[in-house]
């Protein structure tokens, strides 16, 4: 038996006679993070690509493409290949992944087995699209796992424990609300309200209240800076276009302005958590009373979100360590002990 399992292990790590490299990818709306087993995080870049629309060639990917977004010349198109957690532009996603794969290329090891996360509420077509794009980008094998499961594992939760935990992962495109217990999720809700939608609301709020048109990147920077600020009195300068004169304009914004701009969407997330809590079984509810709510994803850093959840439910809220990396950390833990998590893996052979 022992010999057999050893053989299986060796067989698993050899693919067509070549050593397999195990890779985890958090293919997010805002960020793509790539982890290589036994090496660590190799890519952590914005999910952006720029393309020359005259030659149809890829111009830049990741950080470099995001840097020029909003300032690009006419012959360049800036594309965010994912929207609301799913692939919205297949070719651009493929080009972006090919670019990242090129950066981590290792000629000695050509067979990559990739584990990718997907939001819990995706359709079969959206799921198939993730399989195909990673295969097209050069992977030899692709497995999927739901993002909230990975987020829970990466948040340090023992998902096999018969005790329920509520994980709320706030990304850029989706917020996943999931009850995890006894080795899987018992109930998951995925809503398309997250960081990108906050940015959009900030753009609209400052336009109405301060007569300034700002870009989404400026709105995002303002949101991040104001949430990293230690005090509520700190002011942040934003620059854009005056809505009346159409000339360049600068305005100073305080933290509470950002909070006013995003409170509506924050409350929608609160409503969804409330709905989810109302739908679960009493035993799960009893556990949540003890374990509270775990916040992960980049949006977990929004202080108003934590405060409003605490106020609304009177539950303990834990913002997990390095919330933006919770999912990739979860993928790395699964890759380290793949057999333990096989029930949670959606493979190419899984029935659709
Ligand atoms: N300090 C911060 N304060 C507020 N928001 C932040 C902070 N840091 C990052 N964010 C926001 O978090 C979001 C990115 O989070 P994350 O990387 O988890 O998303 P993603 O995985 O790419 O998206 P999704 O899971 O929805 O596909 C962005 O909207 C970003 O603006
Ligand atoms: Mg995410």
Coordinates of C-alpha atoms and ligand atoms in Angstrom, one line a residue, residues 26-33 47 84-85 147 169-175 194-196 199 220 223-224 227-228 297-299 301-302 323-324, ligand 1:
X26 CA -5.6 33.9 -8.5
X27 CA -7.1 35.4 -11.7
X28 CA -8.8 38.4 -10.3
X29 CA -10.7 41.3 -11.7
X30 CA -8.1 43.8 -10.4
X31 CA -5.0 41.6 -9.8
X32 CA -3.5 38.4 -11.1
X33 CA -1.3 36.6 -8.7
X47 CA -5.0 42.4 -14.5
X84 CA -17.1 41.2 -12.2
X85 CA -14.8 38.2 -11.5
X147 CA -12.6 31.4 -4.5
X169 CA -14.2 38.0 0.4
X170 CA -14.4 41.5 -1.1
X171 CA -12.5 41.7 -4.3
X172 CA -12.7 44.3 -7.1
X173 CA -15.5 42.7 -9.1
X174 CA -17.3 40.4 -6.7
X175 CA -18.0 39.9 -3.1
X194 CA -17.0 45.2 -4.8
X195 CA -13.9 47.6 -5.1
X196 CA -14.5 48.6 -8.8
X199 CA -14.4 53.5 -7.3
X220 CA -9.1 54.0 -6.5
X223 CA -10.1 55.1 -1.7
X224 CA -6.9 53.2 -0.8
X227 CA -8.4 53.7 4.1
X228 CA -4.7 53.5 5.0
X297 CA -9.8 40.3 -0.4
X298 CA -8.4 43.8 -1.1
X299 CA -11.8 45.4 -0.1
X301 CA -9.2 47.0 4.2
X302 CA -12.2 49.3 3.9
X323 CA -6.3 40.1 2.9
X324 CA -5.4 40.6 -0.7
Ligands
LIG1 N1 -6.1 49.6 1.4 C1 -7.2 49.4 0.6 N2 -8.3 50.0 0.9 C2 -9.4 49.9 0.2 N3 -9.5 49.1 -0.9 C3 -8.4 48.5 -1.3 C4 -7.2 48.5 -0.5 N4 -6.2 47.8 -1.2 C5 -6.8 47.3 -2.3 N5 -8.1 47.6 -2.3 C6 -9.1 47.3 -3.4 O1 -9.2 45.9 -3.4 C7 -9.6 45.5 -4.7 C8 -8.7 44.4 -5.2 O2 -8.8 43.3 -4.3 P1 -8.4 41.9 -4.9 O3 -7.1 41.9 -5.4 O4 -8.8 41.0 -3.7 O5 -9.5 41.8 -6.0 P2 -9.5 40.7 -7.2 O6 -9.2 39.3 -6.7 O7 -8.6 41.2 -8.3 O8 -11.0 40.8 -7.7 P3 -12.2 39.7 -7.8 O9 -11.9 38.7 -6.7 O10 -13.4 40.4 -7.5 O11 -12.1 39.1 -9.1 C9 -9.5 46.8 -5.6 O12 -10.8 47.3 -5.9 C10 -8.6 47.7 -4.8 O13 -8.9 49.1 -5.0

